[in-house]
Amino acid sequence: MIDLTSLGDRVRTEPRPHAVAVVAALVAGVGLASVHWLGLIAAGALASLAAPTVRRGAGYALGAGVVCLAAFAVSLGPAAGAASDMFPVVYVTVGAGLGLPLFGSLARAAAA
């Protein structure tokens, strides 16, 4: 049987498993966020669970939000320029893209 406590400790302390876990969390988070907005919360939670501390978990969650926003901007393609002029919508998009993953990072605080 796999001891999940030692697996979590390895992911948080050893460089290679840590990098794999962060990249996997970002891939899963962007994939989930492309389907539904709750994926942003999942992206923040997954990214923060790989962090060694709660504070870094919040930073990882913000980073996951930035990656999700960048993936969204790329998916808009040539329409990104026109979409950036829609100011109230842009505020909500950026606020949700950064705030929801930060909310998801509370999972790391609960796991501590």
Coordinates of C-alpha atoms in Angstrom, one line a residue:
M1 CA 0.0 0.0 0.0
I2 CA 1.3 3.5 -0.9
D3 CA 1.8 5.8 2.0
L4 CA 0.3 9.1 0.8
T5 CA 1.9 11.2 3.6
S6 CA 5.4 10.2 2.5
L7 CA 4.5 10.8 -1.1
G8 CA 3.3 14.3 -0.3
D9 CA 6.5 15.0 1.6
R10 CA 8.6 13.7 -1.4
V11 CA 6.7 15.9 -3.8
R12 CA 7.2 19.0 -1.6
T13 CA 10.9 18.4 -0.8
E14 CA 12.6 16.5 -3.7
P15 CA 13.2 18.6 -6.9
R16 CA 12.3 16.1 -9.6
P17 CA 9.0 14.9 -8.1
H18 CA 8.2 18.5 -7.2
A19 CA 8.7 19.7 -10.8
V20 CA 6.6 16.8 -12.2
A21 CA 3.8 17.5 -9.8
V22 CA 3.7 21.2 -10.5
V23 CA 3.7 20.7 -14.3
A24 CA 1.0 18.0 -14.0
A25 CA -1.1 20.3 -11.8
L26 CA -0.8 23.1 -14.4
V27 CA -1.7 20.8 -17.3
A28 CA -4.7 19.4 -15.4
G29 CA -5.7 22.8 -14.2
V30 CA -5.7 24.4 -17.6
G31 CA -7.6 21.5 -19.0
L32 CA -10.2 21.7 -16.3
A33 CA -10.4 25.5 -16.6
S34 CA -11.0 25.2 -20.4
V35 CA -14.1 23.2 -19.7
H36 CA -15.7 25.1 -16.7
W37 CA -14.8 28.0 -14.5
L38 CA -14.6 25.8 -11.4
G39 CA -11.5 24.4 -13.1
L40 CA -9.7 27.6 -12.0
I41 CA -10.4 26.6 -8.3
A42 CA -9.1 23.1 -9.1
A43 CA -6.0 24.6 -10.8
G44 CA -5.2 26.6 -7.7
A45 CA -5.8 23.7 -5.4
L46 CA -3.7 21.3 -7.4
A47 CA -0.8 23.7 -7.8
S48 CA -0.8 24.7 -4.1
L49 CA -0.8 21.1 -2.9
A50 CA 2.7 20.6 -4.4
A51 CA 4.0 23.6 -2.5
P52 CA 6.3 23.2 0.5
T53 CA 4.6 26.0 2.5
V54 CA 1.1 27.6 2.6
R55 CA 2.6 30.9 1.4
R56 CA 4.3 29.3 -1.5
G57 CA 1.1 27.5 -2.2
A58 CA -0.7 30.8 -2.7
G59 CA 2.1 31.9 -5.0
Y60 CA 1.8 28.7 -7.0
A61 CA -2.0 29.2 -7.3
L62 CA -1.5 32.7 -8.6
G63 CA 1.0 31.4 -11.1
A64 CA -1.6 28.8 -12.2
G65 CA -4.1 31.6 -12.6
V66 CA -1.6 33.5 -14.8
V67 CA -1.0 30.4 -16.9
C68 CA -4.7 29.9 -17.3
L69 CA -5.2 33.5 -18.4
A70 CA -2.3 33.2 -20.9
A71 CA -3.9 30.0 -22.3
F72 CA -7.2 31.8 -22.6
A73 CA -5.6 34.8 -24.4
V74 CA -3.8 32.4 -26.8
S75 CA -7.1 30.6 -27.5
L76 CA -8.7 33.9 -28.5
G77 CA -6.2 34.2 -31.3
P78 CA -6.6 37.3 -33.4
A79 CA -9.7 38.4 -31.4
A80 CA -7.6 39.0 -28.3
G81 CA -7.0 42.6 -29.4
A82 CA -10.7 43.4 -29.7
A83 CA -11.5 41.5 -26.5
S84 CA -9.0 43.6 -24.6
D85 CA -11.1 46.7 -25.3
M86 CA -14.1 45.3 -23.4
F87 CA -13.1 46.7 -20.1
P88 CA -15.8 45.5 -17.7
V89 CA -15.6 41.9 -19.1
V90 CA -11.8 42.0 -18.9
Y91 CA -11.9 43.1 -15.3
V92 CA -14.1 40.1 -14.4
T93 CA -12.0 37.7 -16.5
V94 CA -8.7 38.8 -14.9
G95 CA -10.3 39.0 -11.4
A96 CA -11.7 35.5 -11.7
G97 CA -8.5 34.2 -13.3
L98 CA -6.4 35.3 -10.3
G99 CA -9.0 35.2 -7.5
L100 CA -10.4 31.7 -8.0
P101 CA -7.1 29.9 -8.1
L102 CA -6.1 31.8 -4.9
F103 CA -9.3 30.6 -3.3
G104 CA -8.4 27.1 -4.4
S105 CA -5.1 27.4 -2.7
L106 CA -6.9 27.1 0.6
A107 CA -6.7 23.4 0.0
R108 CA -3.0 23.6 0.9
A109 CA -3.8 25.4 4.2
A110 CA -6.3 22.7 5.0
A111 CA -3.8 20.0 4.2
A112 CA -1.1 21.5 6.5

